Short mmCIF file of C-alpha atoms and ligand atoms in Angstrom, two decimals:
data_model
loop_
_atom_site.label_atom_id
_atom_site.label_comp_id
_atom_site.label_asym_id
_atom_site.label_seq_id
_atom_site.Cartn_x
_atom_site.Cartn_y
_atom_site.Cartn_z
CA MET A 1 -21.25 12.06 -13.06
CA ARG A 2 -17.82 11.57 -11.57
CA ARG A 3 -15.22 10.10 -13.85
CA VAL A 4 -13.26 7.41 -11.99
CA SER A 5 -10.47 4.97 -12.84
CA ILE A 6 -9.23 2.00 -10.85
CA LEU A 7 -5.61 0.88 -11.19
CA GLY A 8 -5.25 -2.66 -9.88
CA ALA A 9 -8.98 -3.26 -10.28
CA THR A 10 -8.70 -7.06 -10.10
CA GLY A 11 -6.94 -7.05 -6.72
CA SER A 12 -8.25 -6.97 -3.19
CA ILE A 13 -8.46 -3.16 -2.91
CA GLY A 14 -9.63 -2.86 -6.52
CA GLN A 15 -12.51 -5.29 -5.97
CA ASN A 16 -13.58 -3.49 -2.79
CA THR A 17 -13.52 -0.21 -4.72
CA ILE A 18 -15.69 -1.69 -7.47
CA ASP A 19 -18.07 -3.01 -4.82
CA LEU A 20 -18.64 0.53 -3.51
CA ILE A 21 -18.93 2.14 -6.93
CA ALA A 22 -21.29 -0.54 -8.23
CA ARG A 23 -23.73 0.21 -5.38
CA ASP A 24 -24.26 3.68 -6.84
CA ALA A 25 -23.34 3.02 -10.47
CA ASP A 26 -25.36 5.90 -11.94
CA ALA A 27 -23.20 8.41 -10.10
CA TYR A 28 -20.00 7.31 -11.82
CA GLN A 29 -18.53 7.04 -15.29
CA VAL A 30 -15.79 4.40 -15.12
CA VAL A 31 -12.96 5.54 -17.36
CA ALA A 32 -10.27 2.86 -17.02
CA LEU A 33 -9.90 -0.42 -15.17
CA THR A 34 -6.44 -2.01 -15.08
CA GLY A 35 -5.33 -5.45 -13.99
CA GLY A 36 -2.70 -8.10 -14.56
CA GLN A 37 -3.18 -11.85 -14.92
CA ASN A 38 -6.85 -12.01 -14.07
CA ILE A 39 -8.30 -11.26 -17.50
CA GLU A 40 -11.64 -12.90 -16.75
CA GLN A 41 -12.31 -10.63 -13.77
CA LEU A 42 -11.03 -7.56 -15.60
CA ALA A 43 -13.28 -8.13 -18.61
CA GLU A 44 -16.29 -9.01 -16.47
CA ASP A 45 -15.94 -5.84 -14.40
CA ALA A 46 -15.22 -3.65 -17.43
CA ILE A 47 -18.44 -4.86 -19.04
CA ARG A 48 -20.52 -4.62 -15.85
CA MET A 49 -19.18 -1.14 -15.03
CA ARG A 50 -19.31 0.05 -18.67
CA ALA A 51 -15.68 1.13 -18.58
CA GLU A 52 -14.21 3.07 -21.50
CA VAL A 53 -11.00 1.02 -21.50
CA ALA A 54 -9.62 -2.11 -19.83
CA VAL A 55 -5.88 -2.65 -19.61
CA THR A 56 -3.69 -5.56 -18.53
CA CYS A 57 -0.05 -4.89 -17.67
CA HIS A 58 0.94 -8.12 -19.46
CA GLU A 59 1.42 -7.64 -23.19
CA ALA A 60 1.11 -11.37 -23.83
CA LEU A 61 -2.44 -11.28 -22.48
CA TYR A 62 -3.64 -8.68 -24.96
CA PRO A 63 -5.31 -11.22 -27.30
CA ALA A 64 -7.20 -12.79 -24.40
CA LEU A 65 -8.44 -9.42 -23.16
CA LYS A 66 -9.32 -8.25 -26.66
CA SER A 67 -11.38 -11.35 -27.33
CA ALA A 68 -13.10 -11.19 -23.93
CA LEU A 69 -14.21 -7.63 -24.79
CA ALA A 70 -15.12 -8.30 -28.43
CA GLY A 71 -18.38 -6.64 -29.44
CA THR A 72 -18.71 -4.64 -26.20
CA GLY A 73 -17.29 -1.35 -27.51
CA ILE A 74 -14.81 -1.30 -24.62
CA ALA A 75 -11.25 -0.62 -25.73
CA ALA A 76 -8.56 -3.13 -24.74
CA ALA A 77 -4.88 -2.37 -24.21
CA ALA A 78 -1.84 -4.10 -22.69
CA GLY A 79 1.61 -3.39 -21.29
CA ASP A 80 3.09 -1.12 -18.62
CA ALA A 81 2.93 1.94 -20.88
CA ALA A 82 -0.74 1.29 -21.57
CA VAL A 83 -1.43 1.14 -17.82
CA ALA A 84 0.25 4.53 -17.39
CA GLU A 85 -1.71 5.91 -20.36
CA ALA A 86 -4.94 4.69 -18.80
CA ALA A 87 -3.99 6.50 -15.59
CA ALA A 88 -3.40 9.68 -17.61
CA ARG A 89 -6.92 9.64 -19.11
CA PRO A 90 -8.86 12.58 -17.70
CA ALA A 91 -10.68 11.49 -14.54
CA ASP A 92 -11.86 13.13 -11.33
CA TRP A 93 -10.77 10.32 -9.02
CA VAL A 94 -8.24 7.53 -9.52
CA MET A 95 -7.73 4.58 -7.19
CA SER A 96 -4.06 3.57 -7.03
CA ALA A 97 -4.20 -0.11 -6.03
CA ILE A 98 -1.53 -1.84 -8.07
CA VAL A 99 0.75 -3.86 -5.79
CA GLY A 100 4.43 -2.92 -5.49
CA ALA A 101 6.63 -0.29 -7.10
CA ALA A 102 4.80 -0.99 -10.38
CA GLY A 103 2.16 1.41 -9.04
CA LEU A 104 4.50 4.41 -8.96
CA VAL A 105 4.55 5.52 -12.60
CA PRO A 106 0.79 5.09 -13.19
CA GLY A 107 0.07 6.92 -9.93
CA LEU A 108 2.29 9.80 -11.02
CA ALA A 109 0.50 9.92 -14.37
CA ALA A 110 -2.82 10.30 -12.56
CA ILE A 111 -1.39 13.07 -10.36
CA LYS A 112 0.02 14.91 -13.36
CA GLN A 113 -3.36 15.04 -15.05
CA GLY A 114 -4.79 16.57 -11.87
CA ALA A 115 -7.02 13.72 -10.69
CA THR A 116 -7.60 13.14 -6.99
CA LEU A 117 -5.47 10.10 -6.21
CA ALA A 118 -6.84 7.65 -3.67
CA LEU A 119 -3.57 6.06 -2.63
CA ALA A 120 -3.57 2.45 -1.47
CA ASN A 121 -0.20 1.79 -3.14
CA LYS A 122 2.04 2.70 -0.19
CA GLU A 123 5.13 1.86 -2.25
CA THR A 124 4.57 5.12 -4.16
CA LEU A 125 5.32 7.22 -1.06
CA VAL A 126 8.05 4.92 0.25
CA ALA A 127 10.00 4.96 -3.02
CA ALA A 128 9.33 8.51 -4.16
CA GLY A 129 7.46 10.48 -1.48
CA PRO A 130 8.97 13.97 -1.98
CA LEU A 131 8.73 13.66 -5.75
CA VAL A 132 5.12 12.57 -5.72
CA LEU A 133 4.11 15.30 -3.28
CA ALA A 134 5.91 17.91 -5.39
CA GLU A 135 4.01 16.74 -8.49
CA SER A 136 0.72 16.94 -6.64
CA ALA A 137 1.53 20.48 -5.49
CA LYS A 138 2.33 21.39 -9.09
CA SER A 139 -0.79 19.93 -10.70
CA GLY A 140 -3.10 20.65 -7.79
CA ALA A 141 -4.02 16.95 -7.59
CA ARG A 142 -5.04 15.93 -4.11
CA ILE A 143 -3.71 12.70 -2.63
CA LEU A 144 -6.00 10.94 -0.16
CA PRO A 145 -4.61 8.06 1.89
CA VAL A 146 -6.35 4.69 1.65
CA ASP A 147 -4.03 2.59 3.78
CA SER A 148 -6.26 2.10 6.84
CA GLU A 149 -3.77 3.52 9.34
CA HIS A 150 -3.13 6.61 7.24
CA SER A 151 -6.80 7.15 6.54
CA ALA A 152 -7.28 6.94 10.32
CA ILE A 153 -4.59 9.56 10.97
CA PHE A 154 -6.00 11.76 8.21
CA GLN A 155 -9.45 11.56 9.78
CA ALA A 156 -8.12 12.25 13.28
CA LEU A 157 -6.35 15.33 11.89
CA ALA A 158 -9.46 16.82 10.29
CA GLY A 159 -9.80 20.37 11.60
CA GLU A 160 -6.58 20.10 13.62
CA ASP A 161 -3.30 21.95 13.27
CA ILE A 162 -0.49 19.54 12.30
CA ALA A 163 1.84 21.74 14.40
CA ALA A 164 -0.05 20.57 17.51
CA VAL A 165 0.72 16.90 16.77
CA GLU A 166 3.27 15.33 19.10
CA ARG A 167 3.16 11.81 17.73
CA VAL A 168 1.16 9.28 15.77
CA ILE A 169 0.77 5.66 16.74
CA ILE A 170 -0.05 3.17 14.04
CA THR A 171 -1.21 -0.28 14.99
CA ALA A 172 -0.15 -3.65 13.62
CA SER A 173 -2.14 -6.85 13.96
CA GLY A 174 1.13 -8.75 14.22
CA GLY A 175 0.09 -10.93 11.28
CA ALA A 176 0.06 -14.70 11.08
CA PHE A 177 2.92 -15.33 13.52
CA ARG A 178 2.21 -12.88 16.29
CA ASP A 179 1.85 -15.67 18.83
CA TRP A 180 4.70 -17.83 17.52
CA PRO A 181 7.93 -18.04 19.50
CA THR A 182 10.68 -16.05 17.74
CA ALA A 183 12.78 -19.21 17.27
CA ALA A 184 10.04 -20.81 15.16
CA LEU A 185 9.89 -17.96 12.62
CA ALA A 186 12.86 -19.21 10.59
CA GLY A 187 10.87 -22.31 9.60
CA ALA A 188 7.67 -20.48 8.59
CA THR A 189 6.32 -21.30 5.12
CA PRO A 190 4.78 -18.90 2.56
CA GLU A 191 1.39 -20.57 3.03
CA GLN A 192 1.51 -20.03 6.78
CA ALA A 193 2.60 -16.41 6.33
CA ALA A 194 -0.17 -15.72 3.80
CA THR A 195 -3.01 -16.22 6.28
CA HIS A 196 -4.08 -13.09 8.11
CA PRO A 197 -5.91 -13.23 11.44
CA ASN A 198 -8.13 -10.18 10.75
CA TRP A 199 -7.87 -8.70 7.26
CA ALA A 200 -8.56 -10.23 3.82
CA MET A 201 -5.87 -8.75 1.56
CA GLY A 202 -3.61 -9.64 -1.36
CA GLN A 203 -0.98 -12.37 -0.79
CA ARG A 204 2.01 -10.02 -0.76
CA ILE A 205 0.76 -7.51 1.81
CA THR A 206 -0.46 -10.40 3.98
CA ILE A 207 3.04 -11.90 4.11
CA ASP A 208 4.45 -8.40 4.72
CA SER A 209 2.07 -8.15 7.67
CA ALA A 210 3.59 -11.27 9.23
CA SER A 211 7.17 -9.95 8.84
CA LEU A 212 6.07 -6.42 9.79
CA PHE A 213 7.61 -5.18 6.54
CA ASN A 214 4.14 -3.82 5.88
CA LYS A 215 4.36 -1.79 9.09
CA ALA A 216 7.86 -0.65 8.15
CA LEU A 217 6.53 0.63 4.82
CA GLU A 218 3.64 2.31 6.64
CA ILE A 219 5.95 4.12 9.09
CA ILE A 220 7.85 5.56 6.12
CA GLU A 221 4.55 6.32 4.37
CA ALA A 222 3.35 8.30 7.42
CA HIS A 223 6.68 10.13 7.62
CA GLU A 224 6.39 11.18 3.96
CA PHE A 225 2.69 11.90 3.74
CA PHE A 226 2.20 13.81 6.99
CA GLY A 227 5.69 15.32 7.11
CA LEU A 228 6.34 13.91 10.59
CA ALA A 229 9.80 13.29 12.03
CA PRO A 230 10.76 9.61 12.43
CA SER A 231 10.77 10.05 16.21
CA GLN A 232 7.10 11.11 16.11
CA ILE A 233 5.91 7.82 14.59
CA GLU A 234 5.37 4.74 16.73
CA ALA A 235 4.02 1.28 15.96
CA VAL A 236 2.32 -1.01 18.47
CA ILE A 237 0.91 -4.50 18.14
CA HIS A 238 -2.88 -4.49 18.51
CA PRO A 239 -4.17 -8.01 17.85
CA GLU A 240 -7.84 -7.00 17.46
CA SER A 241 -7.16 -4.64 14.47
CA LEU A 242 -9.98 -2.31 15.56
CA VAL A 243 -7.99 0.78 16.52
CA HIS A 244 -6.25 1.66 13.26
CA ALA A 245 -4.16 4.59 14.41
CA LEU A 246 -4.02 7.28 17.09
CA VAL A 247 -2.87 10.86 16.94
CA GLY A 248 -1.32 12.36 20.07
CA PHE A 249 -1.57 16.14 20.49
CA ASN A 250 0.51 18.57 22.53
CA ASP A 251 -2.17 18.77 25.22
CA GLY A 252 -1.89 15.05 25.90
CA ALA A 253 -5.07 14.06 24.03
CA LEU A 254 -4.96 10.88 21.96
CA MET A 255 -7.53 10.74 19.16
CA ALA A 256 -8.10 7.13 18.12
CA HIS A 257 -9.79 5.91 14.97
CA VAL A 258 -11.79 2.76 15.72
CA GLY A 259 -13.58 0.66 13.13
CA PRO A 260 -14.04 -2.83 11.72
CA PRO A 261 -11.20 -4.34 9.68
CA ASP A 262 -12.91 -3.66 6.35
CA MET A 263 -11.02 -1.67 3.70
CA ARG A 264 -14.29 -0.36 2.29
CA HIS A 265 -14.28 2.18 5.13
CA ALA A 266 -10.98 3.80 4.10
CA ILE A 267 -11.77 3.44 0.38
CA GLY A 268 -15.22 4.95 0.87
CA TYR A 269 -13.84 7.81 2.97
CA ALA A 270 -11.43 8.66 0.13
CA LEU A 271 -14.20 8.26 -2.45
CA HIS A 272 -16.62 10.64 -0.75
CA TRP A 273 -14.18 13.03 0.94
CA PRO A 274 -14.70 15.72 2.14
CA GLU A 275 -18.17 14.36 2.89
CA ARG A 276 -19.00 11.31 4.93
CA ARG A 277 -21.56 9.00 3.37
CA GLU A 278 -23.14 5.82 4.58
CA LEU A 279 -20.91 2.79 3.97
CA PRO A 280 -21.77 -0.92 4.06
CA VAL A 281 -19.40 -1.81 6.90
CA GLU A 282 -20.14 -3.53 10.19
CA ARG A 283 -21.07 -1.29 13.12
CA LEU A 284 -18.93 -2.25 16.12
CA ASP A 285 -20.50 -3.44 19.35
CA LEU A 286 -18.00 -2.33 21.98
CA VAL A 287 -19.62 -4.36 24.74
CA LYS A 288 -19.30 -7.52 22.68
CA ILE A 289 -15.68 -6.66 21.90
CA GLY A 290 -15.01 -6.03 25.59
CA THR A 291 -11.24 -5.60 25.48
CA LEU A 292 -8.75 -3.85 23.27
CA SER A 293 -5.16 -4.93 23.85
CA PHE A 294 -1.80 -3.47 22.90
CA ARG A 295 1.75 -4.70 23.17
CA ALA A 296 5.18 -3.53 22.16
CA ALA A 297 6.50 -4.28 18.69
CA ASP A 298 9.91 -5.85 19.31
CA THR A 299 12.52 -4.59 16.83
CA THR A 300 14.79 -7.57 17.48
CA ARG A 301 12.04 -9.94 16.48
CA TYR A 302 11.01 -7.63 13.63
CA PRO A 303 14.17 -6.12 12.07
CA ALA A 304 12.00 -4.48 9.39
CA LEU A 305 10.97 -1.85 11.98
CA ARG A 306 14.58 -0.97 12.73
CA LEU A 307 15.38 -0.80 9.01
CA ALA A 308 12.46 1.61 8.47
CA ARG A 309 14.08 4.05 10.93
CA GLU A 310 17.43 3.78 9.14
CA VAL A 311 15.73 4.42 5.79
CA MET A 312 13.97 7.54 7.09
CA GLU A 313 17.21 8.87 8.58
CA ALA A 314 19.06 8.24 5.31
CA GLY A 315 16.32 9.83 3.18
CA GLY A 316 16.72 10.35 -0.58
CA LEU A 317 16.70 7.14 -2.56
CA ALA A 318 16.96 4.82 0.47
CA GLY A 319 13.20 4.25 0.43
CA ALA A 320 13.26 3.09 -3.19
CA ILE A 321 16.13 0.69 -2.42
CA PHE A 322 14.41 -0.61 0.71
CA ASN A 323 11.15 -1.27 -1.09
CA ALA A 324 12.72 -2.91 -4.16
CA ALA A 325 14.97 -5.15 -2.07
CA LYS A 326 11.97 -6.12 0.02
CA GLU A 327 9.94 -6.99 -3.08
CA LYS A 328 12.76 -9.17 -4.41
CA ALA A 329 13.26 -10.86 -1.03
CA LEU A 330 9.52 -11.50 -0.85
CA ASP A 331 9.59 -13.07 -4.33
CA ALA A 332 12.42 -15.35 -3.13
CA PHE A 333 10.51 -16.31 0.03
CA ILE A 334 7.36 -17.09 -1.96
CA ALA A 335 9.51 -19.19 -4.35
CA ARG A 336 11.03 -20.97 -1.29
CA ARG A 337 14.54 -19.76 -2.19
CA ILE A 338 15.01 -18.10 1.21
CA GLY A 339 13.45 -18.45 4.64
CA PHE A 340 11.05 -16.07 6.35
CA THR A 341 13.64 -14.40 8.59
CA GLU A 342 16.15 -14.22 5.74
CA MET A 343 14.01 -11.61 3.97
CA ALA A 344 15.16 -8.95 6.44
CA GLN A 345 18.78 -10.11 6.11
CA VAL A 346 18.62 -9.64 2.34
CA VAL A 347 17.07 -6.19 2.62
CA GLU A 348 19.61 -5.03 5.21
CA ALA A 349 22.53 -6.35 3.14
CA VAL A 350 21.26 -4.57 0.01
CA LEU A 351 20.82 -1.30 1.92
CA ASP A 352 24.35 -1.61 3.33
CA LYS A 353 25.90 -2.48 0.00
CA MET A 354 24.14 0.22 -1.99
CA SER A 355 24.76 2.96 0.56
CA SER A 356 28.49 2.53 0.01
CA GLU A 357 28.34 2.41 -3.78
CA ASN A 358 27.43 5.01 -6.42
CA GLY A 359 27.41 8.00 -4.05
CA LEU A 360 23.66 7.68 -3.64
CA GLU A 361 23.44 10.60 -1.25
CA ASN A 362 24.38 12.89 -4.16
CA ALA A 363 21.94 11.40 -6.66
CA ILE A 364 19.31 13.79 -7.96
CA PHE A 365 15.93 12.77 -6.66
CA GLU A 366 13.90 12.38 -9.82
CA ILE A 367 11.78 9.62 -11.25
CA ASP A 368 14.51 8.13 -13.47
CA ALA A 369 16.87 7.89 -10.52
CA VAL A 370 14.15 6.17 -8.48
CA LEU A 371 13.50 3.65 -11.24
CA ASP A 372 17.27 3.09 -11.70
CA VAL A 373 17.92 2.33 -8.03
CA ASP A 374 14.80 0.18 -7.93
CA ARG A 375 16.25 -1.95 -10.75
CA LEU A 376 19.71 -2.00 -9.21
CA ALA A 377 18.41 -2.99 -5.77
CA ARG A 378 16.57 -5.94 -7.32
CA ILE A 379 19.78 -7.01 -9.07
CA ARG A 380 21.81 -6.68 -5.84
CA ALA A 381 19.18 -8.61 -3.90
CA GLY A 382 19.22 -11.36 -6.56
CA GLU A 383 23.03 -11.59 -6.40
CA LEU A 384 23.01 -11.81 -2.63
CA ILE A 385 20.37 -14.50 -2.64
CA ASP A 386 22.34 -16.52 -5.22
CA GLN A 387 25.60 -16.16 -3.26
CA HIS A 388 24.45 -16.69 0.29
CA PHE A 389 21.22 -18.61 0.40
P1 NDP B 1 -3.53 -7.58 -4.89
O1 NDP B 1 -2.35 -8.46 -5.09
O2 NDP B 1 -4.78 -8.17 -4.37
O3 NDP B 1 -3.86 -6.80 -6.25
C1 NDP B 1 -2.87 -6.16 -7.00
C2 NDP B 1 -3.42 -5.59 -8.27
O4 NDP B 1 -2.34 -5.09 -9.08
C3 NDP B 1 -4.15 -6.59 -9.16
O5 NDP B 1 -5.11 -5.91 -9.91
C4 NDP B 1 -3.03 -7.11 -10.05
O6 NDP B 1 -3.52 -7.72 -11.23
C5 NDP B 1 -2.30 -5.83 -10.33
N1 NDP B 1 -0.89 -5.98 -10.65
C6 NDP B 1 -0.02 -6.89 -10.15
N2 NDP B 1 1.22 -6.67 -10.65
C7 NDP B 1 1.12 -5.60 -11.48
C8 NDP B 1 2.05 -4.89 -12.30
N3 NDP B 1 3.35 -5.25 -12.36
N4 NDP B 1 1.61 -3.84 -13.03
C9 NDP B 1 0.31 -3.46 -12.99
N5 NDP B 1 -0.63 -4.10 -12.23
C10 NDP B 1 -0.21 -5.15 -11.49
O7 NDP B 1 -3.03 -6.40 -3.93
P2 NDP B 1 -3.86 -5.60 -2.83
O8 NDP B 1 -5.15 -5.14 -3.38
O9 NDP B 1 -3.82 -6.35 -1.56
O10 NDP B 1 -2.90 -4.34 -2.62
C11 NDP B 1 -2.80 -3.30 -3.57
C12 NDP B 1 -2.01 -2.15 -2.97
O11 NDP B 1 -2.74 -1.61 -1.87
C13 NDP B 1 -0.64 -2.56 -2.38
O12 NDP B 1 0.25 -1.51 -2.55
C14 NDP B 1 -0.94 -2.77 -0.91
O13 NDP B 1 0.19 -2.58 -0.10
C15 NDP B 1 -1.98 -1.68 -0.67
N6 NDP B 1 -2.88 -1.94 0.44
C16 NDP B 1 -3.69 -3.03 0.41
C17 NDP B 1 -4.55 -3.30 1.47
C18 NDP B 1 -5.51 -4.46 1.42
O14 NDP B 1 -6.37 -4.56 2.27
N7 NDP B 1 -5.42 -5.36 0.47
C19 NDP B 1 -4.58 -2.43 2.66
C20 NDP B 1 -3.72 -1.28 2.55
C21 NDP B 1 -2.90 -1.06 1.49
P3 NDP B 1 -3.89 -9.33 -11.28
O15 NDP B 1 -4.34 -9.72 -9.93
O16 NDP B 1 -4.96 -9.35 -12.33
O17 NDP B 1 -2.63 -10.01 -11.72
MG1 MG B 2 -2.28 -0.65 6.44
#
């Protein structure tokens, strides 16, 4: 039996992961499930999946979780440290599906104990790519990408020599506002931004899809994970969300990964790798689909894409600053403190401000430094929002 843990089990990726595991429950021993606010779902899944431990990141919710698990023999725990401890419990395979930088420390704990890490939490690579990859080299833990674009690239690279890769192209649906005139974006509401034309995902990544901050994070993620130069990574708008990514080789061939917009494909690929097993996803009918379309992603309309390039060029702690400022700006947009287009203004201003303070280029790239700049970037973003918006 494979021992598996799911971090962020109550979320969109977490629930899709449980769906796959539950279909073949006898093959797995569920070690830990972690969640946040959704105690009811967490307890229900922990009981159904016979988990050893269930953990909420919110200490105040410990009594609720404890009572929901009373008499089941399943251990309950709460708090950020308990989430990281759950990730450190010996397991063969750990799904990293917490949203935001909060996923970094638990993901690292899983890598340190040598588990294969199925990585949905892109923020881990954006904030601390080199550090995380160094830890995985040290412990021998394999990291398998779950973000659909990166899973697509990974699959297109199977059996290929990375040295023969000229470029990768990742696609973006364009999100909720892809057909809106640019001038209308400033007035977009959180509710409008949180509807996705093709994918069912958590609220935060859905809004990031509309601003293309999600694509910005993914460009950095591809740069870190595959060791590609910034100039080798392109993003195009592909409204159908069927081609997830393409890899271009030095002989001119483009290998495309095509599939339905269903995260259970990428999750299942990471679960069964290096094998392929049957997965419960739709089989595409190309004749019915008829047309696949692509258009340029305009960096004036989507400043997040330009900022991603600047972050990659800067390197070091810039990714951690970028991600934290983005998370804070997103909080402010969801709370209606700032407008949709102001999110990019906040992030750019924080990057500018922090690049001229503290001599960041000389900072030692270690986990404490990442967590420090993450905190500082959130403070700077909060100050800017209070002063200017
Ligand atoms: P959701 O918001 O749906 O789920 C997030 C999960 O993390 C929930 O279990 C939530 O608990 C938990 N959580 C929230 N805050 C914290 C915290 N501070 N500490 C610990 N746990 C926390 O997100 P998604 O599933 O959409 O996304 C998860 C990750 O996967 C993100 O990094 C996202 O970018 C990435 N991803 C997602 C895709 C998708 O299709 N959804 C596609 C590709 C990547 P609760 O809900 O109980 O509060
Ligand atoms: Mg993606």
